[in-house]
């Protein structure tokens, strides 16, 4: 069985690292969370959080109060090291969206001096195929005394290394951390078995063992599957618009078929995962990933289409006031990464299509790029009301107030 109380170090205290660190701490492990931001470290050590995620505040407070979770900007020795750092994309040569694993490499460098024989290193960040092997290479260079054994059949290793991709849905992270099945890709069998023991100690879901490359691609494929399905829905929304058919009704009816399950159209696809990860597959196998690339292009072009719709409606007014409801990349969160709502709002402002009044109930005064207005003011002033995010607050709006206004509902909250 897994040693009851482990010392666990979690590198990166963002949307994945912080909930994981807190959960492990509440399960009795001694957890050190490490982040490069001193503000994040101070916030967590005072029992508070720096992101919006349901119930995360309660979990973090109880983890910190129990004495089992502490945050720091410097690593320390531990039994298990979990890397949960960002893996964005960046321009490399002619490829504008090449995977950027520099944070993973930097995190590996920073834990290397603290590793001891028998330690387990887990990469949770969504990563291009081969990243776990890259960590093994770096460790072999930095710590030749502790080389992780790559051949998959190896049943022992001086340090153990596995990729266990996170799969949690923002907005439901705490529940999914516990309940989701997990894929565990070991650099060798011994590593997979060791990582499986850790995940079995806090996951109710089943854990499935494979090699690290398959685990890396599985995660990318899950998000690409969703992206392709959303692209299909977004394409249908354009087709329906041309044909004068209500897309929401169409999808509801088509989804009555027992083997059809089309996702929902929207203003585009945002977030740090679905809008990013498919490019990792395209970068690795550009000629073979035609559908995956096209789906990305369909979803990425949707914000432009929405802006053109708004422009056409706004032209009816002399000095149009455009009320934009929501900036986050999806409902009931504060995350603005790759958000199509933010992109659309920026385009409207840049192109001076009217006076833009944006409302986002989940972000604080820290947002300074353009003014954020209370919902009531937006609803009073706007000639054109655009629903960009299906936040709960917007679903409660009394439709009577909108009677005299032009409404563009990209999320189908008023289908
Ligand atoms: N979206 C639509 N239509 C839909 C569903 C989503 O337009 O029917 C949009 C959302 O509004 C948002 C974007 O897609 O802009 C992504 O949202 P999401 O809820 O589909 O996914 P994420 O990015 O919050 O989380 C995904 C999840 N992956 C899958 O469901 C396959 C999650 O399980 C992953 O852990 C996460 O990516 C991740 O971290 O990789």
Short mmCIF file of C-alpha atoms and ligand atoms in Angstrom, two decimals:
data_model
loop_
_atom_site.label_atom_id
_atom_site.label_comp_id
_atom_site.label_asym_id
_atom_site.label_seq_id
_atom_site.Cartn_x
_atom_site.Cartn_y
_atom_site.Cartn_z
CA UNK A 1 0.00 0.00 0.00
CA UNK A 2 0.99 3.60 -0.50
CA UNK A 3 2.90 5.02 2.47
CA UNK A 4 0.22 6.65 4.60
CA UNK A 5 1.77 10.05 5.02
CA UNK A 6 3.93 11.10 2.08
CA UNK A 7 5.78 14.33 1.60
CA UNK A 8 4.48 15.64 -1.70
CA UNK A 9 5.76 18.63 -3.59
CA UNK A 10 3.44 20.21 -6.18
CA UNK A 11 5.12 22.54 -8.70
CA UNK A 12 2.68 25.17 -9.99
CA UNK A 13 -0.31 26.32 -7.92
CA UNK A 14 -2.80 27.11 -10.68
CA UNK A 15 -6.11 25.55 -11.68
CA UNK A 16 -4.72 22.01 -11.41
CA UNK A 17 -1.84 22.24 -8.96
CA UNK A 18 -3.70 24.08 -6.19
CA UNK A 19 -6.75 21.76 -6.02
CA UNK A 20 -4.49 18.69 -6.26
CA UNK A 21 -2.16 19.94 -3.53
CA UNK A 22 -5.09 20.82 -1.25
CA UNK A 23 -6.85 17.52 -1.79
CA UNK A 24 -3.68 15.53 -1.03
CA UNK A 25 -3.18 17.64 2.11
CA UNK A 26 -6.70 16.93 3.33
CA UNK A 27 -5.99 13.21 2.78
CA UNK A 28 -3.21 13.44 5.36
CA UNK A 29 -0.15 13.98 3.18
CA UNK A 30 2.37 16.72 3.98
CA UNK A 31 2.23 18.94 0.92
CA UNK A 32 4.53 21.75 -0.16
CA UNK A 33 3.08 23.80 -3.02
CA UNK A 34 5.64 25.72 -5.04
CA UNK A 35 4.90 28.66 -7.30
CA UNK A 36 7.05 31.34 -8.93
CA UNK A 37 4.64 34.07 -7.81
CA UNK A 38 5.19 35.37 -4.30
CA UNK A 39 1.66 36.83 -4.32
CA UNK A 40 0.17 33.41 -5.02
CA UNK A 41 2.31 31.85 -2.26
CA UNK A 42 1.28 34.53 0.30
CA UNK A 43 -2.39 34.26 -0.66
CA UNK A 44 -2.41 30.49 -0.17
CA UNK A 45 -0.43 30.57 3.08
CA UNK A 46 -3.07 32.94 4.46
CA UNK A 47 -5.74 30.33 3.59
CA UNK A 48 -7.11 32.23 0.60
CA UNK A 49 -7.21 31.55 -3.15
CA UNK A 50 -6.32 33.52 -6.27
CA UNK A 51 -8.71 31.82 -8.72
CA UNK A 52 -12.48 31.31 -8.93
CA UNK A 53 -13.49 27.66 -8.63
CA UNK A 54 -16.50 26.37 -6.67
CA UNK A 55 -15.58 25.02 -3.21
CA UNK A 56 -11.83 25.47 -3.76
CA UNK A 57 -11.70 28.17 -1.05
CA UNK A 58 -13.10 25.75 1.54
CA UNK A 59 -10.68 22.99 0.51
CA UNK A 60 -7.61 25.27 0.57
CA UNK A 61 -8.57 26.83 3.92
CA UNK A 62 -9.00 23.44 5.54
CA UNK A 63 -5.74 22.13 4.00
CA UNK A 64 -3.78 25.18 5.26
CA UNK A 65 -5.45 25.16 8.70
CA UNK A 66 -4.64 21.45 9.14
CA UNK A 67 -0.96 22.34 8.81
CA UNK A 68 -0.58 19.87 5.92
CA UNK A 69 -0.41 22.44 3.11
CA UNK A 70 2.23 25.12 2.90
CA UNK A 71 3.24 27.19 -0.12
CA UNK A 72 6.71 28.43 -0.98
CA UNK A 73 8.67 29.82 -3.89
CA UNK A 74 11.48 27.30 -3.34
CA UNK A 75 11.26 23.52 -3.62
CA UNK A 76 12.46 21.09 -0.98
CA UNK A 77 13.02 17.37 -0.61
CA UNK A 78 9.90 15.17 -0.89
CA UNK A 79 8.81 11.60 -1.65
CA UNK A 80 6.72 12.56 -4.67
CA UNK A 81 7.03 15.55 -7.02
CA UNK A 82 4.00 16.54 -9.10
CA UNK A 83 4.53 18.98 -11.98
CA UNK A 84 1.42 21.00 -12.83
CA UNK A 85 2.84 23.90 -14.81
CA UNK A 86 1.46 25.49 -18.00
CA UNK A 87 2.20 24.09 -21.46
CA UNK A 88 1.12 26.86 -23.87
CA UNK A 89 2.15 27.21 -27.49
CA UNK A 90 4.56 29.66 -29.08
CA UNK A 91 5.90 30.57 -32.51
CA UNK A 92 8.86 28.45 -33.55
CA UNK A 93 10.20 29.06 -37.06
CA UNK A 94 7.31 28.72 -39.50
CA UNK A 95 5.04 27.10 -36.90
CA UNK A 96 2.99 29.74 -35.05
CA UNK A 97 1.61 27.17 -32.60
CA UNK A 98 4.44 24.90 -31.57
CA UNK A 99 4.14 23.40 -28.08
CA UNK A 100 6.11 25.28 -25.46
CA UNK A 101 7.39 22.88 -22.81
CA UNK A 102 9.84 25.37 -21.31
CA UNK A 103 7.88 25.55 -18.01
CA UNK A 104 8.06 21.76 -17.68
CA UNK A 105 11.79 21.87 -18.39
CA UNK A 106 12.30 24.71 -15.88
CA UNK A 107 10.28 22.85 -13.22
CA UNK A 108 12.39 19.73 -13.84
CA UNK A 109 15.57 21.76 -13.40
CA UNK A 110 14.31 23.25 -10.16
CA UNK A 111 13.35 19.92 -8.54
CA UNK A 112 16.44 18.01 -9.76
CA UNK A 113 18.74 19.03 -6.86
CA UNK A 114 16.17 17.81 -4.33
CA UNK A 115 15.56 14.34 -5.79
CA UNK A 116 16.58 11.27 -3.82
CA UNK A 117 16.66 7.59 -4.67
CA UNK A 118 13.17 6.05 -4.78
CA UNK A 119 11.36 9.35 -5.41
CA UNK A 120 8.43 9.52 -7.80
CA UNK A 121 8.09 12.36 -10.34
CA UNK A 122 4.70 12.86 -11.97
CA UNK A 123 3.94 15.13 -14.92
CA UNK A 124 0.28 16.22 -14.79
CA UNK A 125 0.51 19.05 -17.34
CA UNK A 126 -1.06 18.33 -20.72
CA UNK A 127 2.00 17.72 -22.86
CA UNK A 128 3.10 16.91 -26.40
CA UNK A 129 4.11 13.33 -27.03
CA UNK A 130 7.65 12.71 -25.77
CA UNK A 131 7.66 15.28 -22.94
CA UNK A 132 7.94 12.69 -20.16
CA UNK A 133 10.92 11.16 -21.95
CA UNK A 134 12.40 14.68 -22.19
CA UNK A 135 12.12 14.97 -18.39
CA UNK A 136 13.97 11.67 -18.11
CA UNK A 137 16.73 13.03 -20.36
CA UNK A 138 17.05 16.22 -18.30
CA UNK A 139 17.20 14.26 -15.06
CA UNK A 140 19.79 11.92 -16.54
CA UNK A 141 21.93 14.96 -17.41
CA UNK A 142 21.47 16.77 -14.11
CA UNK A 143 21.47 13.77 -11.81
CA UNK A 144 23.53 10.97 -13.39
CA UNK A 145 23.48 9.36 -9.94
CA UNK A 146 19.69 8.91 -10.25
CA UNK A 147 18.92 7.98 -13.84
CA UNK A 148 15.27 7.08 -14.54
CA UNK A 149 15.22 3.84 -16.57
CA UNK A 150 13.33 4.39 -19.79
CA UNK A 151 12.73 0.86 -21.17
CA UNK A 152 9.11 0.12 -20.44
CA UNK A 153 9.79 -3.40 -19.12
CA UNK A 154 12.02 -2.12 -16.32
CA UNK A 155 10.62 -3.18 -13.00
CA UNK A 156 12.87 -1.02 -10.88
CA UNK A 157 14.35 2.42 -11.22
CA UNK A 158 16.33 4.76 -9.03
CA UNK A 159 13.74 7.46 -9.57
CA UNK A 160 10.28 6.78 -10.92
CA UNK A 161 8.65 8.92 -13.58
CA UNK A 162 5.11 8.91 -14.98
CA UNK A 163 2.67 11.07 -16.92
CA UNK A 164 -0.79 11.24 -15.30
CA UNK A 165 -2.65 13.84 -17.36
CA UNK A 166 -5.17 15.93 -15.49
CA UNK A 167 -8.72 15.64 -16.87
CA UNK A 168 -10.76 17.86 -14.58
CA UNK A 169 -13.37 20.26 -15.91
CA UNK A 170 -12.99 23.86 -14.68
CA UNK A 171 -16.11 24.61 -12.66
CA UNK A 172 -16.23 21.00 -11.36
CA UNK A 173 -12.59 20.47 -10.47
CA UNK A 174 -12.96 19.21 -6.91
CA UNK A 175 -15.54 16.55 -7.77
CA UNK A 176 -13.76 15.43 -10.93
CA UNK A 177 -10.37 15.21 -9.18
CA UNK A 178 -11.83 12.53 -6.97
CA UNK A 179 -14.30 10.82 -9.31
CA UNK A 180 -12.67 10.76 -12.75
CA UNK A 181 -10.88 7.68 -14.07
CA UNK A 182 -7.17 8.35 -14.59
CA UNK A 183 -4.64 7.31 -17.20
CA UNK A 184 -1.19 6.58 -15.81
CA UNK A 185 1.63 6.46 -18.31
CA UNK A 186 4.85 5.19 -16.79
CA UNK A 187 8.27 5.71 -18.28
CA UNK A 188 8.58 2.06 -17.22
CA UNK A 189 6.30 -0.44 -15.51
CA UNK A 190 7.69 0.18 -12.06
CA UNK A 191 6.96 3.91 -12.41
CA UNK A 192 3.40 3.31 -13.57
CA UNK A 193 2.77 0.97 -10.64
CA UNK A 194 4.16 3.48 -8.14
CA UNK A 195 2.09 6.35 -9.55
CA UNK A 196 -0.99 4.13 -9.58
CA UNK A 197 -0.61 3.59 -5.82
CA UNK A 198 -0.66 7.35 -5.22
CA UNK A 199 -3.73 8.00 -7.40
CA UNK A 200 -5.59 5.04 -5.94
CA UNK A 201 -5.10 6.66 -2.51
CA UNK A 202 -7.34 9.63 -3.41
CA UNK A 203 -9.26 8.79 -6.61
CA UNK A 204 -12.57 6.96 -6.59
CA UNK A 205 -12.26 6.45 -10.35
CA UNK A 206 -10.40 3.55 -11.95
CA UNK A 207 -6.73 4.04 -12.82
CA UNK A 208 -5.49 2.62 -16.14
CA UNK A 209 -1.84 1.91 -16.76
CA UNK A 210 0.00 2.49 -20.04
CA UNK A 211 3.28 3.96 -21.31
CA UNK A 212 3.99 7.69 -21.11
CA UNK A 213 3.66 8.42 -24.85
CA UNK A 214 0.21 6.80 -25.08
CA UNK A 215 -0.91 8.71 -21.98
CA UNK A 216 0.32 11.97 -23.51
CA UNK A 217 -1.55 11.40 -26.76
CA UNK A 218 -4.70 10.14 -24.99
CA UNK A 219 -5.04 13.46 -23.20
CA UNK A 220 -4.53 15.46 -26.40
CA UNK A 221 -7.05 13.26 -28.20
CA UNK A 222 -9.73 13.74 -25.53
CA UNK A 223 -9.60 17.50 -25.94
CA UNK A 224 -9.39 17.26 -29.74
CA UNK A 225 -12.48 15.06 -29.79
CA UNK A 226 -14.38 17.79 -27.97
CA UNK A 227 -12.97 20.50 -30.23
CA UNK A 228 -14.00 18.64 -33.39
CA UNK A 229 -17.50 18.06 -32.02
CA UNK A 230 -17.89 21.74 -31.03
CA UNK A 231 -16.60 22.76 -34.48
CA UNK A 232 -19.38 20.65 -36.00
CA UNK A 233 -21.92 22.47 -33.82
CA UNK A 234 -20.42 25.86 -34.72
CA UNK A 235 -20.56 25.02 -38.42
CA UNK A 236 -24.20 24.00 -38.00
CA UNK A 237 -24.94 27.35 -36.35
CA UNK A 238 -23.64 29.12 -39.47
CA UNK A 239 -25.64 26.85 -41.76
CA UNK A 240 -28.80 27.39 -39.68
CA UNK A 241 -28.28 31.14 -39.69
CA UNK A 242 -28.13 31.11 -43.50
CA UNK A 243 -31.22 28.90 -43.76
CA UNK A 244 -33.25 30.72 -41.11
CA UNK A 245 -33.47 27.71 -38.79
CA UNK A 246 -33.16 27.83 -34.99
CA UNK A 247 -29.95 25.89 -34.31
CA UNK A 248 -30.83 25.15 -30.69
CA UNK A 249 -34.09 23.52 -31.64
CA UNK A 250 -32.35 21.64 -34.45
CA UNK A 251 -29.71 20.22 -32.09
CA UNK A 252 -32.25 19.28 -29.46
CA UNK A 253 -34.14 17.30 -32.07
CA UNK A 254 -31.09 15.70 -33.72
CA UNK A 255 -29.77 14.69 -30.29
CA UNK A 256 -32.95 12.69 -29.66
CA UNK A 257 -31.37 10.04 -31.90
CA UNK A 258 -29.84 7.36 -29.64
CA UNK A 259 -26.42 7.57 -31.29
CA UNK A 260 -26.19 11.34 -31.92
CA UNK A 261 -24.73 13.69 -29.31
CA UNK A 262 -23.78 17.02 -30.87
CA UNK A 263 -22.29 19.61 -28.51
CA UNK A 264 -23.41 23.23 -28.33
CA UNK A 265 -22.38 26.08 -30.64
CA UNK A 266 -21.08 29.25 -29.05
CA UNK A 267 -19.04 32.39 -29.76
CA UNK A 268 -15.91 30.23 -30.24
CA UNK A 269 -13.83 27.88 -28.13
CA UNK A 270 -11.70 29.22 -25.31
CA UNK A 271 -9.66 28.10 -22.35
CA UNK A 272 -6.11 26.94 -22.05
CA UNK A 273 -6.91 23.37 -23.07
CA UNK A 274 -9.30 22.74 -25.95
CA UNK A 275 -8.18 25.79 -27.91
CA UNK A 276 -4.53 24.79 -27.46
CA UNK A 277 -4.03 21.02 -27.18
CA UNK A 278 -5.19 20.00 -30.67
CA UNK A 279 -2.32 22.10 -32.07
CA UNK A 280 0.13 19.78 -30.26
CA UNK A 281 -1.15 16.93 -32.43
CA UNK A 282 -1.10 19.08 -35.58
CA UNK A 283 2.49 20.12 -34.81
CA UNK A 284 3.59 16.51 -34.36
CA UNK A 285 1.81 15.06 -37.43
CA UNK A 286 0.74 17.99 -39.67
CA UNK A 287 -0.06 15.99 -42.78
CA UNK A 288 -2.21 13.46 -40.99
CA UNK A 289 -4.18 15.88 -38.76
CA UNK A 290 -6.37 17.51 -41.41
CA UNK A 291 -9.66 17.24 -39.56
CA UNK A 292 -8.19 18.33 -36.23
CA UNK A 293 -6.66 21.42 -37.86
CA UNK A 294 -9.84 22.32 -39.72
CA UNK A 295 -11.90 22.04 -36.53
CA UNK A 296 -9.51 24.46 -34.84
CA UNK A 297 -9.86 26.87 -37.74
CA UNK A 298 -13.67 26.64 -37.69
CA UNK A 299 -13.77 27.36 -33.96
CA UNK A 300 -11.17 30.12 -34.17
CA UNK A 301 -13.12 31.90 -36.90
CA UNK A 302 -16.37 32.03 -34.93
CA UNK A 303 -15.56 35.25 -32.99
CA UNK A 304 -15.15 37.13 -36.30
CA UNK A 305 -18.50 35.87 -37.49
CA UNK A 306 -20.14 37.04 -34.24
CA UNK A 307 -18.57 40.50 -34.60
CA UNK A 308 -19.97 40.78 -38.14
CA UNK A 309 -23.45 39.84 -36.83
CA UNK A 310 -23.19 42.54 -34.17
CA UNK A 311 -21.94 45.10 -36.68
CA UNK A 312 -24.90 44.44 -38.98
CA UNK A 313 -27.40 44.89 -36.13
CA UNK A 314 -25.64 47.94 -34.65
CA UNK A 315 -25.77 49.76 -37.98
CA UNK A 316 -29.47 50.35 -37.39
CA UNK A 317 -28.67 52.76 -34.54
CA UNK A 318 -27.13 56.21 -34.78
CA UNK A 319 -24.86 55.91 -31.73
CA UNK A 320 -25.26 52.27 -30.81
CA UNK A 321 -24.61 51.06 -27.28
CA UNK A 322 -23.58 47.42 -27.29
CA UNK A 323 -23.99 45.48 -24.05
CA UNK A 324 -21.64 42.48 -23.91
CA UNK A 325 -22.60 39.92 -21.30
CA UNK A 326 -19.59 37.96 -20.09
CA UNK A 327 -15.85 37.86 -20.68
CA UNK A 328 -14.81 34.47 -19.27
CA UNK A 329 -14.18 31.56 -21.60
CA UNK A 330 -17.21 29.70 -20.24
CA UNK A 331 -19.97 29.83 -17.66
CA UNK A 332 -19.50 30.59 -13.96
CA UNK A 333 -15.72 30.92 -13.90
CA UNK A 334 -13.34 33.91 -13.99
CA UNK A 335 -10.81 32.46 -16.42
CA UNK A 336 -10.12 34.75 -19.39
CA UNK A 337 -7.51 32.60 -21.15
CA UNK A 338 -8.14 32.32 -24.90
CA UNK A 339 -11.66 33.57 -24.20
CA UNK A 340 -13.73 34.20 -27.36
CA UNK A 341 -15.94 36.58 -25.32
CA UNK A 342 -12.92 38.71 -24.50
CA UNK A 343 -11.70 38.54 -28.10
CA UNK A 344 -15.10 39.67 -29.42
CA UNK A 345 -15.35 42.52 -26.90
CA UNK A 346 -11.84 43.68 -27.78
CA UNK A 347 -12.67 43.60 -31.51
CA UNK A 348 -15.86 45.64 -30.98
CA UNK A 349 -13.91 48.27 -29.05
CA UNK A 350 -10.99 48.31 -31.51
CA UNK A 351 -13.25 48.63 -34.53
CA UNK A 352 -15.30 51.32 -32.83
CA UNK A 353 -18.59 49.65 -33.67
CA UNK A 354 -20.39 51.54 -30.89
CA UNK A 355 -20.10 52.28 -27.21
CA UNK A 356 -19.25 48.91 -25.71
CA UNK A 357 -20.51 48.20 -22.17
CA UNK A 358 -19.10 44.93 -20.89
CA UNK A 359 -20.35 43.07 -17.83
CA UNK A 360 -18.49 40.20 -16.14
CA UNK A 361 -19.71 39.30 -12.64
CA UNK A 362 -16.75 36.97 -11.94
CA UNK A 363 -13.85 39.39 -12.23
CA UNK A 364 -12.77 42.04 -9.77
CA UNK A 365 -11.54 45.62 -10.01
CA UNK A 366 -8.11 44.23 -11.00
CA UNK A 367 -9.25 44.13 -14.62
CA UNK A 368 -8.15 47.41 -16.18
CA UNK A 369 -8.13 46.88 -19.93
CA UNK A 370 -11.56 48.48 -20.41
CA UNK A 371 -14.42 49.43 -18.06
CA UNK A 372 -16.67 46.73 -16.62
CA UNK A 373 -20.24 47.81 -15.84
CA UNK A 374 -22.87 46.45 -13.45
CA UNK A 375 -25.40 44.22 -15.22
CA UNK A 376 -28.32 46.54 -14.45
CA UNK A 377 -26.56 49.50 -16.13
CA UNK A 378 -25.76 47.45 -19.22
CA UNK A 379 -29.34 46.26 -19.53
CA UNK A 380 -30.66 49.79 -19.17
CA UNK A 381 -28.31 51.47 -21.62
CA UNK A 382 -27.70 48.90 -24.36
CA UNK A 383 -29.41 49.00 -27.77
CA UNK A 384 -27.88 45.66 -28.70
CA UNK A 385 -27.46 43.01 -25.98
CA UNK A 386 -24.99 40.23 -26.81
CA UNK A 387 -24.82 37.12 -24.64
CA UNK A 388 -21.24 35.90 -24.82
CA UNK A 389 -21.13 33.67 -21.72
CA UNK A 390 -23.96 31.66 -20.18
CA UNK A 391 -23.28 32.73 -16.57
CA UNK A 392 -26.10 31.94 -14.13
CA UNK A 393 -26.62 35.68 -13.45
CA UNK A 394 -27.54 36.22 -17.11
CA UNK A 395 -30.00 33.33 -17.19
CA UNK A 396 -32.02 35.12 -14.47
CA UNK A 397 -32.48 38.29 -16.55
CA UNK A 398 -36.13 39.28 -16.92
CA UNK A 399 -36.84 39.04 -20.67
CA UNK A 400 -39.33 41.93 -20.37
CA UNK A 401 -36.38 44.36 -19.97
CA UNK A 402 -35.07 43.24 -23.36
CA UNK A 403 -38.33 43.68 -25.26
CA UNK A 404 -37.27 46.86 -27.06
CA UNK A 405 -33.67 45.78 -27.65
CA UNK A 406 -31.85 43.78 -30.28
CA UNK A 407 -30.61 40.54 -28.70
CA UNK A 408 -27.80 38.35 -30.03
CA UNK A 409 -27.61 35.21 -27.96
CA UNK A 410 -24.46 33.27 -28.93
CA UNK A 411 -24.97 30.74 -26.12
CA UNK A 412 -28.63 29.91 -26.59
CA UNK A 413 -29.71 30.88 -23.07
CA UNK A 414 -32.94 32.26 -24.53
CA UNK A 415 -33.51 29.69 -27.23
N1 LIG B 1 -17.82 24.84 -25.52
C1 LIG B 1 -18.73 25.06 -26.53
N2 LIG B 1 -19.72 24.14 -26.72
C2 LIG B 1 -19.84 23.03 -25.93
C3 LIG B 1 -18.90 22.82 -24.91
C4 LIG B 1 -17.89 23.75 -24.72
O1 LIG B 1 -18.66 26.05 -27.26
O2 LIG B 1 -20.77 22.27 -26.15
C5 LIG B 1 -16.74 25.82 -25.31
C6 LIG B 1 -16.76 26.46 -23.92
O3 LIG B 1 -17.64 27.52 -23.85
C7 LIG B 1 -15.32 26.88 -23.76
C8 LIG B 1 -14.57 25.78 -24.51
O4 LIG B 1 -15.51 25.15 -25.36
O5 LIG B 1 -15.08 28.12 -24.41
C9 LIG B 1 -13.95 24.75 -23.61
O6 LIG B 1 -14.81 24.44 -22.54
P1 LIG B 1 -15.05 22.94 -22.04
O7 LIG B 1 -16.02 23.00 -20.93
O8 LIG B 1 -15.39 22.07 -23.19
O9 LIG B 1 -13.64 22.45 -21.59
P2 LIG B 1 -12.50 23.03 -20.62
O10 LIG B 1 -11.47 23.69 -21.47
O11 LIG B 1 -13.04 23.80 -19.49
O12 LIG B 1 -11.94 21.64 -20.03
C10 LIG B 1 -11.48 20.66 -20.94
C11 LIG B 1 -12.09 19.31 -20.53
N3 LIG B 1 -11.86 18.32 -21.57
C12 LIG B 1 -12.86 17.53 -22.07
O13 LIG B 1 -14.01 17.64 -21.71
C13 LIG B 1 -12.48 16.53 -23.09
C14 LIG B 1 -11.50 18.86 -19.22
O14 LIG B 1 -11.94 17.55 -18.88
C15 LIG B 1 -9.96 18.87 -19.30
O15 LIG B 1 -9.37 18.46 -18.08
C16 LIG B 1 -9.55 20.29 -19.60
O16 LIG B 1 -10.07 20.63 -20.89
C17 LIG B 1 -8.04 20.36 -19.60
O17 LIG B 1 -7.48 20.87 -18.61
O18 LIG B 1 -7.41 19.86 -20.54
#
